[in-house]
Coordinates of N, CA and C and ligand atoms in Angstrom, one line a residue:
X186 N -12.7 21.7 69.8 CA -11.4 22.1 69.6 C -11.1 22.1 68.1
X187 N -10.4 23.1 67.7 CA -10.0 23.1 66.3 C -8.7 23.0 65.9
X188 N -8.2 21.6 65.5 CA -6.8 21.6 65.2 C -6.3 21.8 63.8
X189 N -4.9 22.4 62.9 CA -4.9 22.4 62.3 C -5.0 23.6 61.1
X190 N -5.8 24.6 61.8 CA -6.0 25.4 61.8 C -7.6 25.6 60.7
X191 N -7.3 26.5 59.5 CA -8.7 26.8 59.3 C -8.7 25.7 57.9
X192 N -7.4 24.8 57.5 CA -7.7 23.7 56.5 C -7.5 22.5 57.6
X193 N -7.9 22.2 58.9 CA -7.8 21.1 59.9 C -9.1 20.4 60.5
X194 N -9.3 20.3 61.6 CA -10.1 19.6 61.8 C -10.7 19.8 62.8
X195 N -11.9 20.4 63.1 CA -12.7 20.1 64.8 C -12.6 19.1 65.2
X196 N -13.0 18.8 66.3 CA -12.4 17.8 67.4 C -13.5 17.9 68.7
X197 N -14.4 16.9 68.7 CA -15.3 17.0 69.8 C -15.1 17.0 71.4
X198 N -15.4 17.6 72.2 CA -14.7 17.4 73.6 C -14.4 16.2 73.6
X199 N -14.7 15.1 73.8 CA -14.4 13.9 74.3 C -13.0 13.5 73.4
X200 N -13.1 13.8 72.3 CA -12.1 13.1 71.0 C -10.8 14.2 71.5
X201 N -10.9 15.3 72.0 CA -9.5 16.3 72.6 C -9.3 16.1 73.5
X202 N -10.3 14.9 74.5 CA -9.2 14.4 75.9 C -8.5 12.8 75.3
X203 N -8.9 12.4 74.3 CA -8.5 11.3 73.9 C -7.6 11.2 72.6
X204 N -7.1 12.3 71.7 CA -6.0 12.4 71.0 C -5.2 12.5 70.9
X205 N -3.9 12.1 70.1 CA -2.7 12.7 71.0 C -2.1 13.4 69.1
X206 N -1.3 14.5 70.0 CA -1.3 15.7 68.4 C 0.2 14.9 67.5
X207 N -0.3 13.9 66.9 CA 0.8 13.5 66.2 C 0.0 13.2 64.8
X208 N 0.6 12.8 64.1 CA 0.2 12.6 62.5 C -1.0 11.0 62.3
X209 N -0.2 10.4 63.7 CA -1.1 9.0 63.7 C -2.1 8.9 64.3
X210 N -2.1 10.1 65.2 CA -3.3 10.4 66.1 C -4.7 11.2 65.6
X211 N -4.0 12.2 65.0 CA -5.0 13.3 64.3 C -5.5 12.0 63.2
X212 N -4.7 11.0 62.9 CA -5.4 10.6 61.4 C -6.5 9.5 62.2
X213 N -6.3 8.8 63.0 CA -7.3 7.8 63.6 C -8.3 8.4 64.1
X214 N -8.7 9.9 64.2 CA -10.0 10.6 64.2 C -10.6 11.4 62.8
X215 N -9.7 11.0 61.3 CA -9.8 11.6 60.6 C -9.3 13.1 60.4
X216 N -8.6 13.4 61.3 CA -7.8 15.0 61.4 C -6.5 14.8 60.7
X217 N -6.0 16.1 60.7 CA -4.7 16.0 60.6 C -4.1 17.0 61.2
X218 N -2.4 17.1 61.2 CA -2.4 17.9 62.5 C -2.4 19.5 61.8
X219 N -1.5 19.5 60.5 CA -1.8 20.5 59.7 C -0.5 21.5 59.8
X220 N -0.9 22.7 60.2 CA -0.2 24.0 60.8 C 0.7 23.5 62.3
X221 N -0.5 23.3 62.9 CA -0.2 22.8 64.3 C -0.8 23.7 65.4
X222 N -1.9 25.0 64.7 CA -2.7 25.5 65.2 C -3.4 24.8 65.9
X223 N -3.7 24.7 67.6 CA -4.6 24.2 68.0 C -5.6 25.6 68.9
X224 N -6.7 25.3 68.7 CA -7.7 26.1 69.5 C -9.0 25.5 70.3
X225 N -8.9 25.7 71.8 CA -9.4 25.2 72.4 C -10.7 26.5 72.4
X226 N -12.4 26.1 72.1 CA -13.5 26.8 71.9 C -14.0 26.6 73.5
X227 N -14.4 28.3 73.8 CA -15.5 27.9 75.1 C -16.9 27.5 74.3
X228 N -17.4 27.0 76.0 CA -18.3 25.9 75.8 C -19.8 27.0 75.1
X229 N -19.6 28.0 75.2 CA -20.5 28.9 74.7 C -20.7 29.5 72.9
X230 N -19.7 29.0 72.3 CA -19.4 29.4 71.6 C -20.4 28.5 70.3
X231 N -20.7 28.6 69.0 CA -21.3 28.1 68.3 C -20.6 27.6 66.8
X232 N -20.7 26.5 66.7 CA -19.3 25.7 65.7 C -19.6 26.0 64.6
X233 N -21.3 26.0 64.5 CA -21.8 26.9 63.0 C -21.4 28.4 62.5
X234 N -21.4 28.9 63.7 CA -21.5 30.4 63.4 C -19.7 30.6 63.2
X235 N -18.8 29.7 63.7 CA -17.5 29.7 63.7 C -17.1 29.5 61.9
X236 N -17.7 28.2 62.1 CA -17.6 27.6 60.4 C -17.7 28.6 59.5
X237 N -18.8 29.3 59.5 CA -19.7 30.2 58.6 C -18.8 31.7 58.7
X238 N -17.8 31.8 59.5 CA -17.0 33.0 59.1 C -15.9 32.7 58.5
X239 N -15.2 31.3 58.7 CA -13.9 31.3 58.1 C -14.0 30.3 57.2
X240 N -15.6 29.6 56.4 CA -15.7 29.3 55.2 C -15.7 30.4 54.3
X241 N -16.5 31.9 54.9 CA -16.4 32.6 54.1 C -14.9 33.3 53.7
X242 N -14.1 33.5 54.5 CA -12.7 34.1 54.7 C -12.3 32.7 53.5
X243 N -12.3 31.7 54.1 CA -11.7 30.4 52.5 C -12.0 30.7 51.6
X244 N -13.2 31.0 51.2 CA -13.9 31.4 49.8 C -13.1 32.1 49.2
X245 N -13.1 33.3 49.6 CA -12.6 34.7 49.1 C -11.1 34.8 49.1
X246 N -10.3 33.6 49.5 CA -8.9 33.8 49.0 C -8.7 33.0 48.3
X247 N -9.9 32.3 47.6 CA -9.5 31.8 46.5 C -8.3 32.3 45.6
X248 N -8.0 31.9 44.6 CA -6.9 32.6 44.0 C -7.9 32.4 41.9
X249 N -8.9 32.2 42.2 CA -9.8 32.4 41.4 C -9.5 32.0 39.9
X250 N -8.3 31.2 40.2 CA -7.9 30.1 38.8 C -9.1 29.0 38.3
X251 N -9.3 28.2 39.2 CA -10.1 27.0 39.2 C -11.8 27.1 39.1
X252 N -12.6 26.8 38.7 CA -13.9 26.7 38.7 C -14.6 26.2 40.1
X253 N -14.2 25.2 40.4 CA -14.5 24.3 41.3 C -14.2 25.1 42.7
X254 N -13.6 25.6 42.7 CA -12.6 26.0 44.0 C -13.0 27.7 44.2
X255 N -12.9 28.5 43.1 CA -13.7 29.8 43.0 C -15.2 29.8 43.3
X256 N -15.8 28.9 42.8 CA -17.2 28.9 42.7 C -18.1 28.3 43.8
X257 N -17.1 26.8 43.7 CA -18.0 25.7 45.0 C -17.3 26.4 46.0
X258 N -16.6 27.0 46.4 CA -16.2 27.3 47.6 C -17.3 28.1 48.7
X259 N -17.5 29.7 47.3 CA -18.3 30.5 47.1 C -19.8 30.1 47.8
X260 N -20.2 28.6 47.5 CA -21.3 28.1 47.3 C -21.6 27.6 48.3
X261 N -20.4 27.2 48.8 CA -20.4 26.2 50.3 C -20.9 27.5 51.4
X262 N -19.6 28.6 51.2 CA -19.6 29.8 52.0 C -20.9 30.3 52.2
X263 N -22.1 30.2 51.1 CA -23.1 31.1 50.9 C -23.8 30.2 51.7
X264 N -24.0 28.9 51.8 CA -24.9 28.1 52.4 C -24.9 27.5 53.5
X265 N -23.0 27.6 54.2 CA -23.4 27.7 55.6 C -23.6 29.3 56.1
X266 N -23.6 30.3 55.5 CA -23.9 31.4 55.6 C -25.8 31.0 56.3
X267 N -26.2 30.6 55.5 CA -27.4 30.4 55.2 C -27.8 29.6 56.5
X268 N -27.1 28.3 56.8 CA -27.5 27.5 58.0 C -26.9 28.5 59.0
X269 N -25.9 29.5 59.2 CA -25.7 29.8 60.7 C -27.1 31.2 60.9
X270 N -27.1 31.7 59.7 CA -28.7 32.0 60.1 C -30.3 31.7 60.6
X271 N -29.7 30.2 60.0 CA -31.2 29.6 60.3 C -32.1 29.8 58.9
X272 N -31.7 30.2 57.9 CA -32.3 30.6 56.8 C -32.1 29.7 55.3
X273 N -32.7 28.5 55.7 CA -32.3 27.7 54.5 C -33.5 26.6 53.7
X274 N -32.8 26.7 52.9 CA -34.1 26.0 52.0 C -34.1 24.2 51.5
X275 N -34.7 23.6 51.7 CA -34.3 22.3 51.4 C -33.3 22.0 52.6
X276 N -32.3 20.4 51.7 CA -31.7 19.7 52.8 C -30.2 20.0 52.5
X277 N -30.2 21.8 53.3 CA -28.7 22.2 52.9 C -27.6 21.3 53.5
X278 N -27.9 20.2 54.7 CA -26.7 19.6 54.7 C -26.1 18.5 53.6
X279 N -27.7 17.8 53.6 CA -27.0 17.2 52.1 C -26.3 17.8 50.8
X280 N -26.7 19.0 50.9 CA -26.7 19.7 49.3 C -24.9 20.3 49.9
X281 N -24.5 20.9 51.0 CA -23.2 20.8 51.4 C -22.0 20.0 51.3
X282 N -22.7 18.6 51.6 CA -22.1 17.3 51.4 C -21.7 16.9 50.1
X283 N -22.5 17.1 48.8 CA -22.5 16.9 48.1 C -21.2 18.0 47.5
X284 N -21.3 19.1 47.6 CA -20.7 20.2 47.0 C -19.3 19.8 47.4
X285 N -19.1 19.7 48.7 CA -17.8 19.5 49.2 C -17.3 18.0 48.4
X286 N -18.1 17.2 47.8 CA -17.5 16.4 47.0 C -17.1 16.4 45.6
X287 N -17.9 17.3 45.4 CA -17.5 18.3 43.8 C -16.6 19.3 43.8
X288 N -16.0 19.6 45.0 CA -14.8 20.2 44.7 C -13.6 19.0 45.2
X289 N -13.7 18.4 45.9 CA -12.4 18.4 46.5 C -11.9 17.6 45.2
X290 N -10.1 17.7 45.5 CA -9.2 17.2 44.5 C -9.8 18.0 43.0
X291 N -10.1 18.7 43.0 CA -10.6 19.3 41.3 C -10.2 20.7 41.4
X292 N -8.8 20.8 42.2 CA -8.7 22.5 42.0 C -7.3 21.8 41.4
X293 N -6.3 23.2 40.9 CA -5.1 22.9 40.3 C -3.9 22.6 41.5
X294 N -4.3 22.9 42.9 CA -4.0 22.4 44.1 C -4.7 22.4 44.8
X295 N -4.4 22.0 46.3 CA -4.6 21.6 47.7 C -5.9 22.4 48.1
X296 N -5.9 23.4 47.9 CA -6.5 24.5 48.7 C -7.5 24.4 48.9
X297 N -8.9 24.3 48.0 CA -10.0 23.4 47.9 C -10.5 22.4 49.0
X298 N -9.2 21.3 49.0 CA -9.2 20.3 49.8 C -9.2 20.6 51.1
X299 N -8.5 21.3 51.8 CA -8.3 21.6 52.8 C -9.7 22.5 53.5
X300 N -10.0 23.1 52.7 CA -11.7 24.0 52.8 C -12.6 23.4 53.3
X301 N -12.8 22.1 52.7 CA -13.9 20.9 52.1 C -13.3 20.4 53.6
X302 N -12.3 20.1 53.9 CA -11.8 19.4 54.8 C -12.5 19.9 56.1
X303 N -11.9 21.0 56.5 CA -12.5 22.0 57.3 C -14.2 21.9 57.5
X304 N -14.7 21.9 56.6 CA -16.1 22.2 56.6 C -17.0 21.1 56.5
X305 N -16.5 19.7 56.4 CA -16.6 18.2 56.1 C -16.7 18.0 58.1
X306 N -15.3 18.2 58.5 CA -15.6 17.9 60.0 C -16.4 19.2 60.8
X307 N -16.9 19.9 60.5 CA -17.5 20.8 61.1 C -19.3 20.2 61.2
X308 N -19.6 19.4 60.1 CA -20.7 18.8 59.7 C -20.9 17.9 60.5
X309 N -19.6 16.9 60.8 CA -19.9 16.0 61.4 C -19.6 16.2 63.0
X310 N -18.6 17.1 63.8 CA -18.8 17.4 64.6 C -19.6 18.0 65.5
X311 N -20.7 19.2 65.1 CA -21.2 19.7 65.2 C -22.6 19.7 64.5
X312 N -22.9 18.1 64.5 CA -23.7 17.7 63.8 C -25.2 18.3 64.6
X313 N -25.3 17.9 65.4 CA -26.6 18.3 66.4 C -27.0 19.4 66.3
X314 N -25.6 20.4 66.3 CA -26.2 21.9 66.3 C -26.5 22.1 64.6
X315 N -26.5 21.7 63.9 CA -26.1 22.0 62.3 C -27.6 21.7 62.1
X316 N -28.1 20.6 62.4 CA -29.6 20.1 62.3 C -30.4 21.0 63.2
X317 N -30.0 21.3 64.1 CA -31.2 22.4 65.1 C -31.0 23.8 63.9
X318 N -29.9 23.9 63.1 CA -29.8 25.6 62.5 C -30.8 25.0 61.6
X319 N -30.2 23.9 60.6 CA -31.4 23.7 59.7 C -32.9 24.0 59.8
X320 N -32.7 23.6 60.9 CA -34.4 24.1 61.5 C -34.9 25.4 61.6
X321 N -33.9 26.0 61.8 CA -34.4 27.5 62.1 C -33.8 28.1 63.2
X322 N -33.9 26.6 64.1 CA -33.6 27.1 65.5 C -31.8 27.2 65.7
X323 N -31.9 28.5 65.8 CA -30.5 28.7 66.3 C -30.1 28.5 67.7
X324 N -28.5 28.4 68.3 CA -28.4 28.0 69.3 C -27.8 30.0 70.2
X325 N -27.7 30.7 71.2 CA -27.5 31.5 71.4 C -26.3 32.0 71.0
X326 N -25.3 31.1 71.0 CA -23.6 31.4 70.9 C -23.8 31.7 69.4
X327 N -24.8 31.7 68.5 CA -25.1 32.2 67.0 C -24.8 33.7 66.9
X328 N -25.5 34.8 68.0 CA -25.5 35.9 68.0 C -24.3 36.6 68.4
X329 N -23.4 35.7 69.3 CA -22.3 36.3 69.6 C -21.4 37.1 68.9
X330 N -20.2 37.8 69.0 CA -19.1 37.8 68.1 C -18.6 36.3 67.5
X331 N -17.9 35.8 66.8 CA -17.0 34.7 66.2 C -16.0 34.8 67.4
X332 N -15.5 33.6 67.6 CA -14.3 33.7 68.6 C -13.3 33.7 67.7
X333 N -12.9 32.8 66.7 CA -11.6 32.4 66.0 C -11.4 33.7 65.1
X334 N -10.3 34.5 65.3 CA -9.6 35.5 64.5 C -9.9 35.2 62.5
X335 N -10.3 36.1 62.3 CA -10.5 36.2 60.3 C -9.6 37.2 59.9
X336 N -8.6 36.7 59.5 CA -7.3 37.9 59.3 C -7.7 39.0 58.3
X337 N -7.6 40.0 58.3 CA -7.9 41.2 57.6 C -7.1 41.7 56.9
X338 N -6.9 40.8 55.1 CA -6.1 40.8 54.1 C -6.0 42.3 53.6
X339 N -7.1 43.1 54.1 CA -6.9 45.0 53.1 C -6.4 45.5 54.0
X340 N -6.1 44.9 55.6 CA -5.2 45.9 56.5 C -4.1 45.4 55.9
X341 N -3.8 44.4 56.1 CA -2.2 43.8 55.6 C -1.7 44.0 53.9
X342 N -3.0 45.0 53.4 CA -1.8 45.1 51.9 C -1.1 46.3 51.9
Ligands
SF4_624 S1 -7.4 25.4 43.4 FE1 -5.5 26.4 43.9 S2 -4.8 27.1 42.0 FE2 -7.0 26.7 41.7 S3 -8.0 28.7 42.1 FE3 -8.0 27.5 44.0 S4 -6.2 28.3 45.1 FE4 -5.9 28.8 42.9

């Protein structure tokens, strides 16, 4: 489950029958409640391949002020790009982990933070599957469409 929306937090089955959607609840699993977007994922669906479309959607609205936030975002984006294909070199989760610590708090706001956030519990939720991508081996719900909506900013200008 993804609460919070796309700066929030996944939420493992077990941790979405045991939360309750308030500020004190989301924080004792490390969440927050955010937006107040919640999205309940079928069981087919793949947390990598989810991550890896709306890290890149984060990336690219950057607002391309900041270094850290333009760049690492970019960087994060390209490299779970990289794990939801199965196509990565080295130990991209560490090298993720690391980046998402190089940005956060180092933009001229929030926004950053919220990215890193997003993509920080995606790591640890969906840990199992994240290490089978590293491997190569992808899980089927990889090939599918994305379930979670990636709003289309050139229709809306
Ligand atoms: S950190 Fe905020 S102000 Fe800086 S580029 Fe990103 S969105 Fe713009």
């Amino acid at each position: 489950m993804l609460v919070g929306g796309y700066a929030g937090t996944w939420l493992t089955n077990e941790q979405s029958h045991q939360v309750t959607l308030d500020r004190r609840g989301m924080a004792a699993v490390g969440g927050i409640v955010g937006c107040g977007a919640v999205v309940a994922m079928p069981a087919s669906a793949c947390g990598i391949h989810e991550t890896a479309s709306v890290m890149r959607w984060l990336a690219d609205q950057t607002a391309g002020q900041c270094g850290p936030c333009m760049y690492g975002l970019a960087a994060i984006a390209g490299a779970t790009e990289g794990l939801r294909q199965g196509r990565v070199e080295g130990d991209v989760l560490a090298r993720l982990t690391r980046w998402a610590g190089d940005v956060e708090g180092r933009g001229a706001c929030r926004y950053p933070d919220g990215a890193v956030r997003f993509m920080r519990s995606a790591l640890k939720t969906f840990k199992a599957d994240a290490q089978a991508h590293a491997l190569g081996r992808r899980c089927p719900g990889a090939t599918r469409p994305a379930v979670l909506p990636i709003p289309d900013v050139r229709r809306a200008a």
